Coordinates of C-alpha atoms and ligand atoms in Angstrom, one line a residue:
M1 CA 24.1 0.9 -88.9
G2 CA 22.1 4.1 -88.6
F3 CA 19.3 4.8 -91.1
E4 CA 17.9 8.2 -92.3
T5 CA 14.6 7.0 -93.7
L6 CA 13.8 4.1 -91.4
V7 CA 13.7 3.4 -87.6
V8 CA 14.8 -0.1 -86.8
S9 CA 14.4 -1.7 -83.4
V10 CA 14.6 -5.2 -81.9
E11 CA 12.7 -6.2 -78.8
D12 CA 11.7 -9.6 -77.4
G13 CA 12.8 -11.4 -80.6
I14 CA 10.8 -9.1 -82.8
G15 CA 12.5 -6.8 -85.3
T16 CA 10.5 -3.8 -86.4
I17 CA 11.2 -1.6 -89.4
T18 CA 9.3 1.7 -89.4
L19 CA 9.3 3.8 -92.6
N20 CA 10.1 7.3 -91.5
R21 CA 9.5 10.0 -94.1
P22 CA 6.3 11.5 -92.7
E23 CA 6.7 14.8 -94.7
V24 CA 6.0 12.8 -97.9
L25 CA 3.7 10.2 -96.5
N26 CA 6.6 7.7 -96.3
A27 CA 7.2 7.8 -100.1
L28 CA 9.7 5.2 -101.1
S29 CA 12.8 6.9 -102.5
S30 CA 15.9 5.2 -103.9
Q31 CA 17.4 5.8 -100.5
V32 CA 14.5 4.0 -98.8
F33 CA 14.9 1.0 -101.1
G34 CA 18.6 0.8 -100.2
E35 CA 18.1 1.2 -96.5
L36 CA 15.2 -1.3 -96.6
S37 CA 17.5 -3.9 -98.2
Q38 CA 20.2 -3.1 -95.6
A39 CA 17.9 -3.3 -92.6
A40 CA 16.0 -6.4 -93.8
G41 CA 19.4 -8.1 -94.5
E42 CA 20.7 -7.3 -91.0
L43 CA 17.5 -8.5 -89.3
A44 CA 17.4 -11.6 -91.4
D45 CA 21.0 -12.4 -90.2
D46 CA 20.4 -11.6 -86.6
D47 CA 19.7 -14.9 -84.8
S48 CA 18.0 -13.1 -81.9
V49 CA 15.3 -11.8 -84.3
R50 CA 12.6 -14.4 -84.8
V51 CA 9.9 -12.4 -86.6
L52 CA 9.9 -9.0 -88.4
I53 CA 7.2 -6.3 -88.5
I54 CA 7.2 -3.7 -91.2
T55 CA 5.1 -0.6 -90.6
G56 CA 4.8 3.0 -91.5
G57 CA 3.6 4.1 -88.0
D58 CA 0.1 5.1 -87.0
K59 CA -0.8 7.6 -89.8
V60 CA 0.4 6.2 -93.1
F61 CA 2.1 3.0 -94.4
A62 CA 3.5 4.5 -97.6
A63 CA 2.0 6.5 -100.5
G64 CA 4.1 4.7 -103.1
A65 CA 7.4 5.2 -104.7
D66 CA 8.7 8.8 -104.6
I67 CA 7.2 10.4 -107.6
R68 CA 9.8 13.3 -107.5
D69 CA 12.5 10.6 -107.9
M70 CA 10.8 9.3 -111.1
A71 CA 9.2 12.3 -112.7
K72 CA 12.1 13.2 -115.0
A73 CA 13.4 9.7 -115.6
E74 CA 13.9 8.4 -119.1
A75 CA 13.3 4.8 -120.1
M76 CA 17.0 3.8 -120.0
D77 CA 17.4 5.4 -116.6
I78 CA 14.8 3.0 -115.3
A79 CA 16.0 0.0 -117.4
L80 CA 19.6 0.3 -116.2
A81 CA 18.9 1.3 -112.6
G82 CA 19.1 -2.4 -111.5
R83 CA 15.5 -2.8 -110.4
P84 CA 16.1 -1.4 -106.8
S85 CA 12.5 -1.8 -105.7
Q86 CA 12.0 -5.3 -107.0
K87 CA 15.3 -6.4 -105.5
A88 CA 14.6 -4.9 -102.1
F89 CA 11.2 -6.5 -102.1
Q90 CA 12.5 -9.9 -103.2
L91 CA 15.0 -9.8 -100.4
I92 CA 12.2 -9.2 -97.9
E93 CA 10.0 -11.9 -99.5
N94 CA 12.8 -14.4 -99.1
I95 CA 13.7 -13.6 -95.4
P96 CA 13.6 -17.1 -93.8
K97 CA 11.5 -15.7 -90.9
P98 CA 7.8 -14.6 -90.8
V99 CA 7.4 -10.9 -91.9
I100 CA 4.2 -9.1 -90.8
A101 CA 3.0 -5.8 -92.4
A102 CA 1.2 -3.5 -90.0
V103 CA -0.7 -1.1 -92.1
A104 CA -2.4 2.2 -91.1
G105 CA -3.6 4.8 -93.5
Y106 CA -2.5 4.7 -97.2
A107 CA -0.6 1.7 -98.6
L108 CA -0.5 2.8 -102.3
G109 CA 1.6 1.8 -105.3
G110 CA 5.0 0.7 -104.1
G111 CA 3.6 0.9 -100.5
C112 CA 0.9 -1.6 -101.4
E113 CA 3.5 -3.7 -103.2
L114 CA 5.7 -3.7 -100.1
T115 CA 2.9 -5.3 -98.1
L116 CA 2.6 -8.0 -100.8
V117 CA 6.1 -9.4 -100.0
C118 CA 5.2 -9.7 -96.3
D119 CA 3.8 -13.0 -95.2
V120 CA 0.8 -11.6 -93.3
R121 CA -0.9 -8.2 -93.5
I122 CA -2.7 -6.7 -90.5
A123 CA -4.7 -3.5 -91.3
A124 CA -5.9 -0.7 -89.1
D125 CA -9.6 0.2 -89.8
N126 CA -8.4 3.4 -91.4
A127 CA -6.1 1.6 -93.9
K128 CA -6.6 2.2 -97.7
F129 CA -4.9 0.1 -100.3
G130 CA -4.5 0.9 -104.0
L131 CA -2.3 0.7 -107.1
P132 CA -2.7 4.2 -108.5
E133 CA 0.2 4.0 -111.0
I134 CA -2.2 3.9 -113.9
T135 CA -3.2 7.4 -113.0
L136 CA 0.4 8.5 -113.5
G137 CA 0.7 6.8 -116.9
I138 CA 2.7 3.8 -115.6
L139 CA 2.0 0.4 -114.1
P140 CA 2.8 -1.2 -110.7
G141 CA 6.5 -2.0 -111.3
A142 CA 7.5 -3.3 -107.9
G143 CA 5.8 -6.7 -108.3
G144 CA 2.1 -5.5 -108.1
T145 CA 1.1 -7.0 -111.5
Q146 CA 2.5 -10.3 -110.5
R147 CA 1.9 -10.7 -106.7
L148 CA -1.6 -9.1 -106.4
P149 CA -3.3 -11.5 -108.9
R150 CA -1.6 -14.4 -107.1
L151 CA -2.9 -13.2 -103.8
I152 CA -6.4 -12.0 -104.5
G153 CA -7.2 -13.4 -107.9
V154 CA -6.9 -12.0 -111.4
G155 CA -10.3 -10.3 -111.7
K156 CA -10.1 -8.1 -108.6
A157 CA -6.4 -7.4 -109.2
K158 CA -7.0 -6.2 -112.7
E159 CA -9.9 -4.0 -111.5
M160 CA -7.5 -2.3 -109.0
I161 CA -4.6 -2.1 -111.5
F162 CA -6.7 -0.7 -114.3
S163 CA -8.8 1.8 -112.3
G164 CA -6.2 2.9 -109.8
D165 CA -9.0 3.1 -107.2
F166 CA -8.4 2.6 -103.5
I167 CA -10.2 0.0 -101.4
D168 CA -10.7 0.4 -97.7
A169 CA -9.7 -2.1 -94.9
E170 CA -13.0 -4.0 -94.9
E171 CA -12.9 -4.5 -98.6
A172 CA -9.2 -5.5 -98.4
L173 CA -10.3 -8.1 -95.8
S174 CA -13.1 -9.4 -98.0
V175 CA -10.9 -9.9 -101.0
G176 CA -8.1 -11.6 -99.0
L177 CA -5.6 -8.7 -99.3
V178 CA -5.3 -8.5 -95.6
N179 CA -5.6 -11.1 -92.9
K180 CA -7.2 -9.0 -90.2
V181 CA -8.6 -5.6 -89.6
V182 CA -8.3 -4.0 -86.1
P183 CA -9.1 -0.6 -84.5
A184 CA -6.3 1.8 -85.4
E185 CA -5.1 2.1 -81.8
E186 CA -4.7 -1.7 -81.6
L187 CA -2.6 -2.1 -84.8
M188 CA 0.8 -2.6 -83.3
N189 CA -0.5 -4.6 -80.3
E190 CA -2.2 -7.0 -82.7
A191 CA 0.9 -7.2 -85.0
K192 CA 3.1 -8.0 -81.9
R193 CA 0.7 -10.5 -80.5
L194 CA 0.8 -12.4 -83.8
A195 CA 4.6 -12.0 -84.0
K196 CA 5.0 -13.5 -80.5
R197 CA 2.7 -16.4 -81.5
F198 CA 4.9 -17.1 -84.6
A199 CA 8.1 -16.7 -82.5
S200 CA 6.9 -19.4 -80.1
R201 CA 7.1 -22.0 -82.9
G202 CA 10.3 -23.8 -84.0
A203 CA 12.5 -21.5 -86.1
V204 CA 13.6 -24.2 -88.5
A205 CA 10.0 -25.4 -89.1
L206 CA 9.0 -21.8 -89.7
R207 CA 11.8 -21.4 -92.2
M208 CA 10.9 -24.6 -94.0
A209 CA 7.2 -23.9 -94.0
K210 CA 7.8 -20.4 -95.5
S211 CA 10.1 -21.8 -98.1
A212 CA 7.6 -24.6 -99.0
V213 CA 4.9 -22.1 -99.6
N214 CA 7.0 -19.5 -101.4
E215 CA 9.0 -21.9 -103.6
G216 CA 5.9 -24.1 -104.2
L217 CA 4.0 -21.1 -105.6
R218 CA 6.7 -20.9 -108.4
M219 CA 6.2 -24.6 -109.4
D220 CA 3.5 -26.8 -110.8
L221 CA 1.6 -28.9 -108.2
A222 CA 3.6 -32.1 -108.7
A223 CA 7.0 -30.3 -108.3
G224 CA 5.6 -28.3 -105.3
L225 CA 4.5 -31.5 -103.6
Q226 CA 8.0 -33.0 -104.1
Y227 CA 9.5 -29.9 -102.6
E228 CA 7.1 -30.0 -99.7
H229 CA 8.1 -33.6 -99.0
K230 CA 11.8 -32.7 -99.0
C231 CA 11.2 -29.9 -96.5
F232 CA 9.0 -32.2 -94.4
S233 CA 11.6 -35.0 -94.4
L234 CA 14.4 -32.6 -93.4
L235 CA 12.6 -31.5 -90.3
F236 CA 12.9 -35.0 -88.9
A237 CA 16.6 -34.2 -88.6
T238 CA 15.9 -31.5 -86.1
Q239 CA 15.8 -31.5 -82.3
D240 CA 12.7 -29.4 -82.5
Q241 CA 10.8 -32.3 -84.2
K242 CA 11.8 -34.7 -81.5
E243 CA 10.9 -32.2 -78.8
G244 CA 7.6 -31.1 -80.4
M245 CA 6.3 -34.7 -80.6
Q246 CA 7.7 -35.8 -77.3
A247 CA 6.1 -32.8 -75.6
F248 CA 2.7 -33.7 -77.2
L249 CA 3.0 -37.3 -75.9
E250 CA 4.0 -36.0 -72.4
K251 CA 1.1 -33.5 -72.5
R252 CA 3.4 -30.5 -72.0
K253 CA 4.4 -27.4 -74.0
P254 CA 7.4 -27.9 -76.2
K255 CA 10.6 -26.0 -75.6
F256 CA 11.9 -25.3 -79.1
Q257 CA 15.6 -24.6 -79.6
G258 CA 15.5 -23.6 -83.3
K259 CA 17.7 -26.5 -84.3
Ligands
HXC1 C1 6.3 11.8 -103.5 C2 4.5 12.3 -102.2 C3 3.9 11.0 -102.6 C4 4.7 10.2 -103.5 C5 2.6 12.0 -101.3 N1 3.6 12.8 -101.4 N2 2.7 10.9 -102.0 N3 5.7 12.7 -102.7 N4 5.9 10.6 -103.9 N5 4.3 9.0 -103.9 C6 3.8 14.1 -100.8 C7 3.0 15.2 -101.5 O1 3.6 15.7 -102.6 C8 2.9 16.2 -100.3 O2 4.1 17.0 -100.3 C9 2.9 15.4 -99.1 O3 3.4 14.1 -99.4 C10 1.4 15.2 -98.5 O4 0.7 14.7 -99.6 P1 -0.8 15.3 -100.0 O5 -1.0 14.9 -101.4 O6 -0.8 16.8 -99.7 O7 -1.7 14.6 -99.0 P2 -3.3 14.2 -99.2 O8 -4.0 15.4 -99.9 O9 -3.8 13.7 -97.9 O10 -3.3 13.0 -100.3 C11 -2.8 11.8 -100.0 C12 -2.6 10.9 -101.2 C13 -1.8 11.7 -102.3 C14 -4.0 10.6 -101.8 C15 -1.9 9.6 -100.8 O11 -0.6 12.2 -101.6 C16 -1.4 10.9 -103.4 O12 -2.2 10.6 -104.3 N6 -0.1 10.5 -103.5 C17 0.5 9.8 -104.6 C18 0.0 8.3 -104.6 C19 0.5 7.5 -105.8 O13 0.3 7.9 -106.9 N7 1.3 6.5 -105.5 C20 2.0 5.7 -106.6 C21 3.4 6.2 -106.8 S1 4.1 5.3 -108.2 P3 4.1 18.6 -100.3 O14 5.5 19.0 -100.5 O15 3.2 19.0 -101.4 O16 3.5 18.9 -98.9 C22 4.7 3.9 -107.5 C23 5.4 3.0 -108.4 C24 5.9 1.8 -107.8 O17 4.5 3.6 -106.4 C25 6.9 1.0 -108.7 C26 8.3 1.5 -108.5 C27 9.3 0.8 -109.4

C-alpha cells in the first residue's frame, strides 16, 4: 500500500519506516497514526522482515502530535476518538521483532513517546528529547506518563513531564533514555549495523525474548519469572535451539532458520 505521510522500505531483512511531513517537523496527525498502524502491521506480518527501524530522517524525528489537529478539540472528541495514538504505539510495542528508533533532531511529545515503544533508541548527537505537552496545557497522552518513568525512573520523568524542558542527546544517554549517541552522519549506519546484528540471531528466540521482557514488565517478579520459564522451555522445541547449541559444541557459527 502507498503512504502519504510515511516512506516505507525493506532491504536486507530490515524494514524502515520514515516519517515524512518535513513541512511540519513530522508532526503526527491522525493520518500519520493510521498509516503507522498500517505500515507497522504489514512489516510485522512480512516474514522477510527481521528487524524494523523507525526514523524521521536526518533533520527531525517528530515534533509531537499535530497541534493543529488538536487545537479545537473538545473533551468528548478526544474521549470518543478511540485512542488512535495509544493504539498505534501499542501495536508497534507488540511487534514480535526488534524495533529500533533512529532519532535525529527533535523527538518531542508524541515523537518522544513513539521512541518509547521502540526496543532500542539510537540518537544522533543533534537529537533533543522532551515532553512539552505541559506547556500546551495538556499532558503526554500517548503513553509518556507511563512508559517514561518505567524507562528512566520516576524522578527524572516527572522533571521532564512537569517542566516540558528538552534534554540533549548526551543527557538522554546519561539518564538511559537512549542506548547510544553517534555523530549525525552515522545515525542510519549505526541503526542498520545494530539491526543486522539482531537479524543474525534466531527469530523465534528474539520473539520470545521480547515477549518475556515486555510481558514481564506488566507482572510482579514471581509471575514474570514463571512467564520467562515458559518462554525458555518453549525454545527447546525449536530447531534453532538445537542448531545454536550444536554449533557452539562444533566451534562454528550457527545457521538459524527461524523455526
Ligand atoms: C503542528 C507543528 C508542530 C506540531 C512544529 N510544527 N511542530 N505543527 N504540530 N507539533 C510546525 C510549525 O507550526 C511550523 O509551521 C513548522 O512546523 C516549523 O516549526 P517552527 O516552530 O517554525 O520551527 P522552530 O522554530 O525550529 O521550532 C521547532 C520546535 C517548535 C521547537 C520543535 O516547532 C515546537 O515547539 N513545536 C511544538 C512542540 C510540541 O509542543 N510538541 C508536543 C505536541 S502535543 P509553519 O506553518 O509555521 O511554518 C503532543 C501530544 C501527544 O505531542 C499525545 C497525543 C495523544
